[in-house]
GROMACS .gro file of C-alpha atoms in nm:
model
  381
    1UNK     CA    1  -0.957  -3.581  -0.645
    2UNK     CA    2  -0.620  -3.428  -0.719
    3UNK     CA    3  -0.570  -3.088  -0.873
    4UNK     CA    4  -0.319  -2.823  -0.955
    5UNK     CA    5  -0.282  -2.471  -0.866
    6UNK     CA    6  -0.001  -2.200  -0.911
    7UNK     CA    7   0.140  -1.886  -0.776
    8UNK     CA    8   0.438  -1.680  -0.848
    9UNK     CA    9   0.666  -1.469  -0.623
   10UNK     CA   10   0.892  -1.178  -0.758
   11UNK     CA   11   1.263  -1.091  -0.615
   12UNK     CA   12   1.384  -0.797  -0.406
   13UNK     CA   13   1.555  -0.687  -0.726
   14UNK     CA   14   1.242  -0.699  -0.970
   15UNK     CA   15   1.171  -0.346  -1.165
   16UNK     CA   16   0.782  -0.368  -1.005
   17UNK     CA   17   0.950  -0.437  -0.672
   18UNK     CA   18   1.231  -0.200  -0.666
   19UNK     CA   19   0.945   0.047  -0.686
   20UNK     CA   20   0.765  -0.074  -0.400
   21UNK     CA   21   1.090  -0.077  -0.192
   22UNK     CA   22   1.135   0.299  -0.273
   23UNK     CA   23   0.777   0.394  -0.173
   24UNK     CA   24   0.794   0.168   0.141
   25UNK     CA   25   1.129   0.349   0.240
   26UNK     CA   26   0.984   0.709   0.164
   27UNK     CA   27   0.699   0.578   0.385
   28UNK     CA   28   0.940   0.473   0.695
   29UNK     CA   29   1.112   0.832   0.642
   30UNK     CA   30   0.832   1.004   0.688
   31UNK     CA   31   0.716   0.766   1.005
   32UNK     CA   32   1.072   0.835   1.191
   33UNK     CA   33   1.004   1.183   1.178
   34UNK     CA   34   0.619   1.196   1.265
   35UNK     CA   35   0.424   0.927   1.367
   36UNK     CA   36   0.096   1.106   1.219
   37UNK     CA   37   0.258   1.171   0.887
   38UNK     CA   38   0.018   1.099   0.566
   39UNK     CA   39   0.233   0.949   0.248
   40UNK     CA   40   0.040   0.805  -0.087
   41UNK     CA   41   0.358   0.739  -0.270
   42UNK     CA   42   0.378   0.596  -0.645
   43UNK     CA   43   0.751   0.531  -0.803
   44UNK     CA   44   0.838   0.460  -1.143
   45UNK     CA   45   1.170   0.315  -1.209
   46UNK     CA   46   1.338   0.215  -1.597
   47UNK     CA   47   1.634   0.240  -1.740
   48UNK     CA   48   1.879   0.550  -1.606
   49UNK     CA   49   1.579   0.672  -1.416
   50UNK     CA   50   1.340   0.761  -1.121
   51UNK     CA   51   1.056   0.896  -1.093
   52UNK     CA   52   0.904   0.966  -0.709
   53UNK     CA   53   0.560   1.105  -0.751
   54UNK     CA   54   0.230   1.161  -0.536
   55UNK     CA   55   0.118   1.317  -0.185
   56UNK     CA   56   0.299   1.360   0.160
   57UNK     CA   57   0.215   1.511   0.437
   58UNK     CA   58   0.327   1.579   0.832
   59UNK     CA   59   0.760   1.526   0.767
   60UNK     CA   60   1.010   1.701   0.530
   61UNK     CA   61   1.242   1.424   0.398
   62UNK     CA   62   1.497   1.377   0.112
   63UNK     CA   63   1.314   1.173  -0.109
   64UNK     CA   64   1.594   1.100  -0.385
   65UNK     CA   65   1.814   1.035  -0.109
   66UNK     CA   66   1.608   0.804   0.044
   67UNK     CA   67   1.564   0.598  -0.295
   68UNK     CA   68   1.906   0.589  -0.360
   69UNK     CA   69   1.993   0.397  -0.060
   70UNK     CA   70   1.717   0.178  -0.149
   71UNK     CA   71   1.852   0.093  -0.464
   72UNK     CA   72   2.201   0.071  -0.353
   73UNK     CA   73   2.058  -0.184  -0.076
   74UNK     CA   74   1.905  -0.410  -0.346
   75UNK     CA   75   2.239  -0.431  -0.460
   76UNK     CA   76   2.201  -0.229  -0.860
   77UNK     CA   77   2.507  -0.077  -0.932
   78UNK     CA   78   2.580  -0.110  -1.284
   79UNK     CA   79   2.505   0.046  -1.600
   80UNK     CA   80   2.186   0.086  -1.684
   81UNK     CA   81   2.071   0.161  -1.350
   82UNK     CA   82   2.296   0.232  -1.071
   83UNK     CA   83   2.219   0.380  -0.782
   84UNK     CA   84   2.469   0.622  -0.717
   85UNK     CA   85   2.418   0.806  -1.127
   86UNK     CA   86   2.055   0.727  -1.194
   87UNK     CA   87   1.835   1.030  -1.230
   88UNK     CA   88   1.528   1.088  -1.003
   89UNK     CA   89   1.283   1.343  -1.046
   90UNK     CA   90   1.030   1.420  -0.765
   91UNK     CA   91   0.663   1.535  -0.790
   92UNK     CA   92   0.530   1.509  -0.420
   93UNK     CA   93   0.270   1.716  -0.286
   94UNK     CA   94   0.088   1.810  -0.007
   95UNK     CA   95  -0.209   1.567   0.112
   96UNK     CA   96  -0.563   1.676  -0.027
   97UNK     CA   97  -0.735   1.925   0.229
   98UNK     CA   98  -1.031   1.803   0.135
   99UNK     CA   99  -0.862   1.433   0.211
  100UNK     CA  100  -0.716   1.547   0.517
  101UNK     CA  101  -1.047   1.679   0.667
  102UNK     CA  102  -1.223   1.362   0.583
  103UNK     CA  103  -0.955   1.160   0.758
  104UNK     CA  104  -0.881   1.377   1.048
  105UNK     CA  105  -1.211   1.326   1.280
  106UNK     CA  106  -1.117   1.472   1.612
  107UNK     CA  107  -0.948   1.111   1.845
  108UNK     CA  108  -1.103   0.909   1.570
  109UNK     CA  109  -0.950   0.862   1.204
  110UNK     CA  110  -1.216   0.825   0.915
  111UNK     CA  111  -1.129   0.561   0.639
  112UNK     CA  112  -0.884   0.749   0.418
  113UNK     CA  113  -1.106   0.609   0.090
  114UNK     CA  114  -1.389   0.397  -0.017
  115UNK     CA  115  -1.256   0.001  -0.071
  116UNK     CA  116  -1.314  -0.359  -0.034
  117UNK     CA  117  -1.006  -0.550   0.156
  118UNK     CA  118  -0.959  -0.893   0.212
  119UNK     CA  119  -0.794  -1.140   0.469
  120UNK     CA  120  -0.717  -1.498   0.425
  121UNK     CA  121  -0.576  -1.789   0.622
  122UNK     CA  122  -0.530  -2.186   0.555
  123UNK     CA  123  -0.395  -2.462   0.687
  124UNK     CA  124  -0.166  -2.547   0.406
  125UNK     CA  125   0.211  -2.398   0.570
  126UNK     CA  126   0.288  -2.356   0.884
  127UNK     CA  127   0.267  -1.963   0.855
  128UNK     CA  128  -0.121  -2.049   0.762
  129UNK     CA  129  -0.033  -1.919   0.401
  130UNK     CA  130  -0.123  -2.060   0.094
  131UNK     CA  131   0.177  -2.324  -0.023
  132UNK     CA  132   0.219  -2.233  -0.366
  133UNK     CA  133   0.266  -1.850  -0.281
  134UNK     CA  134   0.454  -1.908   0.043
  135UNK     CA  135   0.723  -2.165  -0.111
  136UNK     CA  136   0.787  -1.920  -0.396
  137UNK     CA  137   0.853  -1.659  -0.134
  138UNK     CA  138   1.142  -1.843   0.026
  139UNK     CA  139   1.294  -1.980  -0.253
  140UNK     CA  140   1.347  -1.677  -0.380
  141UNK     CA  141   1.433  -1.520  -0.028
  142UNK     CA  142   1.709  -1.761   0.010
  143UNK     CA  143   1.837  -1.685  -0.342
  144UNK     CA  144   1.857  -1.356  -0.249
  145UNK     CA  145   2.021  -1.417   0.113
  146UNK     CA  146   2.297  -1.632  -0.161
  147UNK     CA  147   2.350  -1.302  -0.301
  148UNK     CA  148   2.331  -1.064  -0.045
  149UNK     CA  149   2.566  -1.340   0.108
  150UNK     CA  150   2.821  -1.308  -0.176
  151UNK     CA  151   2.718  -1.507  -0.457
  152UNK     CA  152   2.785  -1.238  -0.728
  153UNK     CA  153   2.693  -1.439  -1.007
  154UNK     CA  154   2.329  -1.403  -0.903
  155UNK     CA  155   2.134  -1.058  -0.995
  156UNK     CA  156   1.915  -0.891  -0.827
  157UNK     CA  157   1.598  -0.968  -1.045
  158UNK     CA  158   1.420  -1.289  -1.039
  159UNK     CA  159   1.060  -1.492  -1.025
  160UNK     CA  160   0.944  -1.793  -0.935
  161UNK     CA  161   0.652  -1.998  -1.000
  162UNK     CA  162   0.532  -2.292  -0.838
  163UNK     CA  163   0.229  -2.565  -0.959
  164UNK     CA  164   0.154  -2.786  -0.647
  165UNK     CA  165  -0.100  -3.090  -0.712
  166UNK     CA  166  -0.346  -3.120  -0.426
  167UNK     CA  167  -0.512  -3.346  -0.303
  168UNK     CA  168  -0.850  -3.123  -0.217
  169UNK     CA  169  -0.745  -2.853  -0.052
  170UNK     CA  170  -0.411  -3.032   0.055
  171UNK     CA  171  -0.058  -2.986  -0.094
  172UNK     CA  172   0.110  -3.304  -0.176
  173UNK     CA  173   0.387  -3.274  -0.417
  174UNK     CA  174   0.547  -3.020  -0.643
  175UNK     CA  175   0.411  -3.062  -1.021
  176UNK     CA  176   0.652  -2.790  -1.167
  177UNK     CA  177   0.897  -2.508  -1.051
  178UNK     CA  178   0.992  -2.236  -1.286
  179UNK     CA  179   1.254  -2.000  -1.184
  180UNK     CA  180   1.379  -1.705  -1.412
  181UNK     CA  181   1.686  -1.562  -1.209
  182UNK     CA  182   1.929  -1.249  -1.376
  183UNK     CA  183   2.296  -1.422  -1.390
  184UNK     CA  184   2.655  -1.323  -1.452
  185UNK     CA  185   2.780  -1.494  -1.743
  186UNK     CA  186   3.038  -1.680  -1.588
  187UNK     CA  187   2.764  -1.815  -1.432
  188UNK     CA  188   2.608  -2.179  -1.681
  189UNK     CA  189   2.249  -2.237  -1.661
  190UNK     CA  190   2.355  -2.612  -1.603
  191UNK     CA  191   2.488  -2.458  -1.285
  192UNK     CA  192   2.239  -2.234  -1.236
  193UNK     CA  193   1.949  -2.507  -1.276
  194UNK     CA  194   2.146  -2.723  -1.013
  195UNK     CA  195   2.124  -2.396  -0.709
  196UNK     CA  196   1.750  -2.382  -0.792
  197UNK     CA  197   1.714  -2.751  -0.728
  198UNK     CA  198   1.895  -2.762  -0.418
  199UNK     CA  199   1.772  -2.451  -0.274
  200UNK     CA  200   1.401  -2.558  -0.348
  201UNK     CA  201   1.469  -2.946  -0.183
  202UNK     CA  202   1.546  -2.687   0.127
  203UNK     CA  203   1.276  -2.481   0.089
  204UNK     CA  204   0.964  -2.792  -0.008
  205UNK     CA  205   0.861  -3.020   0.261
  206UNK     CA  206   1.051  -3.332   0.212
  207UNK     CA  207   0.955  -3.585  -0.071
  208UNK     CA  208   0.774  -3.313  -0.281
  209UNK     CA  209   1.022  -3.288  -0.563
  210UNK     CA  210   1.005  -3.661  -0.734
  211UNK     CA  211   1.118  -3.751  -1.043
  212UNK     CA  212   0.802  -3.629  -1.194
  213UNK     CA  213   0.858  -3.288  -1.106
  214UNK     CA  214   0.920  -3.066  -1.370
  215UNK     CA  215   1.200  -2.798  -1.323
  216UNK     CA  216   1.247  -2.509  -1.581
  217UNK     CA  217   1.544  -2.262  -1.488
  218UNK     CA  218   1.573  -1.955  -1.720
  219UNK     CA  219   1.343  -2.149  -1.984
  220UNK     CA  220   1.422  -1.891  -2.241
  221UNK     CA  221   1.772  -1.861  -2.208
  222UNK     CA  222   2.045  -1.633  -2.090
  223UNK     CA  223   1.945  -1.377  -1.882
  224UNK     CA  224   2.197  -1.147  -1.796
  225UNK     CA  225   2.019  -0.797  -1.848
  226UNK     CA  226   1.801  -0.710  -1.562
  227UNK     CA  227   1.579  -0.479  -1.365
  228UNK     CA  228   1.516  -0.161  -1.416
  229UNK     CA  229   1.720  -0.146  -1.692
  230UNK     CA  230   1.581  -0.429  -1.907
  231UNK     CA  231   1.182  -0.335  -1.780
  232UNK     CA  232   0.984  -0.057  -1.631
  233UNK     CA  233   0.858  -0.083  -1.290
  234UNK     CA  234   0.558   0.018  -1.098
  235UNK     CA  235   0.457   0.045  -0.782
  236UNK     CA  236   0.197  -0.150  -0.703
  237UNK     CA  237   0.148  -0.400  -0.994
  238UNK     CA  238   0.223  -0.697  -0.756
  239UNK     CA  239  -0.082  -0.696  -0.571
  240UNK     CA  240  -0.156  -1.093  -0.593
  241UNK     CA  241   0.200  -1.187  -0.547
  242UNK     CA  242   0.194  -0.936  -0.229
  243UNK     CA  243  -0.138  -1.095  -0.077
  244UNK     CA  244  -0.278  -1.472  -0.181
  245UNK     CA  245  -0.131  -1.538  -0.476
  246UNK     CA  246  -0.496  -1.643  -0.644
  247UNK     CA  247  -0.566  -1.824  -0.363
  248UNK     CA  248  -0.803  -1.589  -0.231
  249UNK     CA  249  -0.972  -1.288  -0.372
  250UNK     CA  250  -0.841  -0.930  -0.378
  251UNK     CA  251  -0.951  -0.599  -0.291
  252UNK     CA  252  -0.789  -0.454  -0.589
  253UNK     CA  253  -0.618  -0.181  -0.346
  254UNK     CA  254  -0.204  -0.145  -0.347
  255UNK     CA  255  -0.041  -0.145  -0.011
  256UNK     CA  256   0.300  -0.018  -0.075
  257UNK     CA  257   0.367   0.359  -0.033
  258UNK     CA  258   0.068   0.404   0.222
  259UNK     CA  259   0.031   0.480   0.559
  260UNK     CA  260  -0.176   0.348   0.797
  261UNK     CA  261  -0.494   0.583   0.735
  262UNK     CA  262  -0.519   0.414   0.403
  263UNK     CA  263  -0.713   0.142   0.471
  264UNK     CA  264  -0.670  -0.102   0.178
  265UNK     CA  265  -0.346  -0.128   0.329
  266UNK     CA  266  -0.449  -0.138   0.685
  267UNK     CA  267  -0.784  -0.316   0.705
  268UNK     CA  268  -0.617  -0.594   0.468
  269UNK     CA  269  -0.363  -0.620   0.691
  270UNK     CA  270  -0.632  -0.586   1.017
  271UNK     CA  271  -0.848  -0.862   0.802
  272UNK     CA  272  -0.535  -1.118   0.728
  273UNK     CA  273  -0.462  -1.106   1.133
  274UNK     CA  274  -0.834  -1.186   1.213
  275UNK     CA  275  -0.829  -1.462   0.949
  276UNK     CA  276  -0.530  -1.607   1.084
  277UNK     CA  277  -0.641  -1.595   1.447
  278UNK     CA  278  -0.956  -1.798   1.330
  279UNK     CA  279  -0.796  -2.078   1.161
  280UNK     CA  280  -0.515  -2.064   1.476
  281UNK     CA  281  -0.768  -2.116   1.651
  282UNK     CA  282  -0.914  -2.391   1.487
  283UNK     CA  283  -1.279  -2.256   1.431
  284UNK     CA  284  -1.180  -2.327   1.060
  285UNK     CA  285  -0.913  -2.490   0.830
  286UNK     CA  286  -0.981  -2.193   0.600
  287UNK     CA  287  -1.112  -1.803   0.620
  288UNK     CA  288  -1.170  -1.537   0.408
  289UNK     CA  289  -1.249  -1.189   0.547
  290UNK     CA  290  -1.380  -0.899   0.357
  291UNK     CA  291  -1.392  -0.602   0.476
  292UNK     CA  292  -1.586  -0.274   0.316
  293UNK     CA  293  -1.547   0.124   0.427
  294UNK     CA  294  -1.670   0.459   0.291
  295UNK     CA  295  -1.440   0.728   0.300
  296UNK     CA  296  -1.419   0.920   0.566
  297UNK     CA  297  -1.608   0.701   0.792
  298UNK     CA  298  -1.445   0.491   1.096
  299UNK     CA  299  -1.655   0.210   1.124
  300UNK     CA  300  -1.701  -0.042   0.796
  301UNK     CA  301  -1.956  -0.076   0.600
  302UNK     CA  302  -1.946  -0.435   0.592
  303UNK     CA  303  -1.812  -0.715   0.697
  304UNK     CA  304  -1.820  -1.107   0.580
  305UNK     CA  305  -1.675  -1.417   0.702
  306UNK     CA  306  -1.666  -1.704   0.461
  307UNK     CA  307  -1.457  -2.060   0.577
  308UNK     CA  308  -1.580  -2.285   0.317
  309UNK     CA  309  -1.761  -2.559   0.486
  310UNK     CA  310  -1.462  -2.589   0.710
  311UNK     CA  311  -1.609  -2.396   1.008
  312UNK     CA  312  -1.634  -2.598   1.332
  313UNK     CA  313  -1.893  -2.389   1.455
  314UNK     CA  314  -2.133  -2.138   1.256
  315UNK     CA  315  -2.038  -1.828   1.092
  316UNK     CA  316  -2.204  -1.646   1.226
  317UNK     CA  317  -2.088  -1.755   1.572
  318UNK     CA  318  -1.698  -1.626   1.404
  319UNK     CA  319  -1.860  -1.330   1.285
  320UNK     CA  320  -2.034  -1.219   1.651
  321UNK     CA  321  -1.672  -1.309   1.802
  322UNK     CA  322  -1.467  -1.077   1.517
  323UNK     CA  323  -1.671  -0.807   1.616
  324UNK     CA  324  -1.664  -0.823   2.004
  325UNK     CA  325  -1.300  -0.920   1.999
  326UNK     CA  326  -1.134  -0.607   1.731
  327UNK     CA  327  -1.259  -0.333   1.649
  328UNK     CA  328  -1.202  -0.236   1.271
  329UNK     CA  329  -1.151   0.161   1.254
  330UNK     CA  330  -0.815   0.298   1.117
  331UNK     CA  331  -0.789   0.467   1.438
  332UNK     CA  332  -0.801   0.124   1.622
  333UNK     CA  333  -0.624  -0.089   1.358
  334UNK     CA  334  -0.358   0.158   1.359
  335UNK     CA  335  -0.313   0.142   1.741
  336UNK     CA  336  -0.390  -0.223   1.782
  337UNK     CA  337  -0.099  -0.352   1.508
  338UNK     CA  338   0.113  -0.067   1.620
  339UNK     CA  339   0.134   0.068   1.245
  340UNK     CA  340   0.244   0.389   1.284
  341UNK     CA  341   0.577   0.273   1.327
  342UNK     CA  342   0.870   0.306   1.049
  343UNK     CA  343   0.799  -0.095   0.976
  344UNK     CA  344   0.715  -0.085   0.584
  345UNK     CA  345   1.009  -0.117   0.358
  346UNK     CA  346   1.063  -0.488   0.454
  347UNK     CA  347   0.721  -0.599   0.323
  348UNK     CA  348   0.814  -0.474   0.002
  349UNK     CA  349   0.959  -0.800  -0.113
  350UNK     CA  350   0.839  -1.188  -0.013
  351UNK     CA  351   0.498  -1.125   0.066
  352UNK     CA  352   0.299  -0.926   0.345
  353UNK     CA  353   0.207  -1.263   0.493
  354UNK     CA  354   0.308  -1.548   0.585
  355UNK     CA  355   0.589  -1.398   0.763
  356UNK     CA  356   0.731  -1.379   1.122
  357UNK     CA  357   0.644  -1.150   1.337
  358UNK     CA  358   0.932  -0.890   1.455
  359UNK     CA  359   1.017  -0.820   1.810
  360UNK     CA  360   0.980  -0.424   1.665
  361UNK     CA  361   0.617  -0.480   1.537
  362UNK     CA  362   0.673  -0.600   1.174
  363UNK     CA  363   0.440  -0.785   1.051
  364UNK     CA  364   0.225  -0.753   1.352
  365UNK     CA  365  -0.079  -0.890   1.160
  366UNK     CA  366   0.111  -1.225   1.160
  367UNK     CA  367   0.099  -1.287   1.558
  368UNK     CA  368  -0.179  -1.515   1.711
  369UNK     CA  369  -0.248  -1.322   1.959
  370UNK     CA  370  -0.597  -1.285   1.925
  371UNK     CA  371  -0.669  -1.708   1.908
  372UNK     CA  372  -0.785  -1.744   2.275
  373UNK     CA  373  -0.960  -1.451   2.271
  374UNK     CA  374  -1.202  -1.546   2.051
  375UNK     CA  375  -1.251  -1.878   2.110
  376UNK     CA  376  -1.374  -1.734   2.435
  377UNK     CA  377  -1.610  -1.530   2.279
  378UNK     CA  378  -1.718  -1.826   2.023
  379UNK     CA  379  -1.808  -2.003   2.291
  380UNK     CA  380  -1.986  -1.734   2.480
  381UNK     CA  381  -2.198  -1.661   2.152
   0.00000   0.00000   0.00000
């Protein structure tokens, strides 16, 4: 029985996003400098202005300067918001000492809050991501590699949305893409409409855009006035375009502007590298992990496997094997995926996951690494 489902992606250049990209570089600062520094960064960016605000800890660094480069990279330099005139204001502090102590247990890190995180993996892409998220990702990645390119009739702000039609839990065609994508005006949206198309027909597997497929480009007109400048931005009001994209559930936890000791950064990205290692290694099409901690405590609270009828052995087999194979305490997450490494400002944009591992340890949680591993210990269960 077919049905539809939909998930949106945001660009680089997006007021939400150009937020996270300024608390993801303040992040990396602090990382170059001190491997053990502590950073719970929030940004707040609108029209002519900046605002940098929350706790740091373990690195001095020059926080405006560090967001102006950010913005220059995502390309704003006009009026409105430009990156070399726009005004920041910064209100960082130290790290809680009360915070600190919880975290700080001797060779061990406690859990740097309470939370719920979760980690999900399919056999829908390649990457084991959810299709509707993933393709929305690089469409609008390539749009942006257009512009970064050269194409300066594209802006830096955009979304996309895409509704495939499955067939159960199996992506067979596109039903509609919308793209909203800040233009020059030189720039028609008869032209416009026509990039979409053909950037999409590169991005969709072959034979998914019919002549049924619905296409709306900028479906409420011109839209020249962009970012910052036309709409506030937050960090960390993404969170479902930065995870699943509705596919699977949510924590409810930011990632961007965290270091590793925060755990609904860490443990979701500790939980989306176990749930990908599961399906890799084919003990089910599809895996959701959740993950629970109490502050200040290593260990979790919790932890629950769910595959959906797809498992080819029992859960609790997968669940056994999870345990034996990682261990799930910040101190060993952090170690294990290598996170205290300056690696953050490039998930600020096109998703957490779904995307290829770097030889530098980005996006560590993507490898498969872990796949033989435990179906050894599946099988030992």
């Amino acid at each position: 029985m077919s049905r539809l489902f939909s998930s949106e992606s945001v660009s680089e250049g997006h007021p939400d996003k150009v937020a996270d990209r300024i608390s993801d570089e303040i992040v990396d600062a602090l990382l170059r400098k001190n491997k053990d520094a502590r950073a719970a960064i929030e940004t707040l960016v609108t029209t002519d202005y900046c605002l940098i605000a929350g706790e740091a800890s373990g690195a001095n660094v020059d926080f405006a300067a560090v967001a102006r480069n950010a913005i220059k990279s995502i390309g704003y330099a006009s009026p409105g918001f430009d990156a070399e005139t726009v005004k920041i204001d910064v209100r960082v502090h130290e790290q809680s000492p009360e915070i600190a102590a919880a975290v700080a247990k001797g060779s061990e890190l406690g859990a740097g809050d309470q939370g719920l995180v979760f980690g999900f993996a399919c056999k829908e892409t390649e990457a084991l991501a959810p299709a509707a998220l993933h393709y929305s990702h690089r469409l609008l990645e390539r749009l942006g590699s257009l512009r970064h390119s050269g194409r300066s009739d594209l802006g830096p702000d955009a979304k996309a949305q895409l509704t495939l039609e499955y067939d159960g839990h199996t992506p067979r065609r596109a039903h509609t893409i919308v793209v909203s994508s800040q233009h020059s005006r030189s720039l028609s949206q008869e032209d416009l409409k026509a990039l979409v198309l053909d950037e999409a027909r590169h991005v969709l597997p072959g034979g998914w855009i019919d002549q049924a497929t619905r296409v709306l480009v900028n479906p409420s007109g011109a839209f020249t006035i962009g970012g910052p400048a036309a709409d506030t931005g937050l960090t960390g009001r993404k969170i479902i375009v930065d995870t699943y994209g509705g596919a699977a559930p949510h924590g409810g936890g930011a990632f961007s502007g965290k270091d590793a000791t925060k755990v609904d950064r860490s443990a979701a990205y500790a939980a989306r590298w176990l749930a990908k290692n599961i399906v890799a290694a084919d003990l089910a099409e599809r895996c959701v992990i959740q993950v629970a901690y109490a502050i200040g405590i290593a260990e979790p609270v919790s932890i629950a496997i769910d595959c959906a009828g797809t498992a080819r052995v029992s859960e609790h087999k997968i669940e056994r094997a999870a345990r034996e194979c990682v261990s799930l305490t910040p101190r060993s997450i952090r170690d294990r995926l290598r996170l205290d490494r300056p690696i953050y400002a490039r998930t600020a944009a096109y998703g957490h996951f779904g995307r290829e591992p770097d030889s530098d340890d980005g996006f560590s949680w993507e490898r498969t690494d872990l796949a033989a591993e435990l179906t050894r210990a599946v099988k030992g269960a």
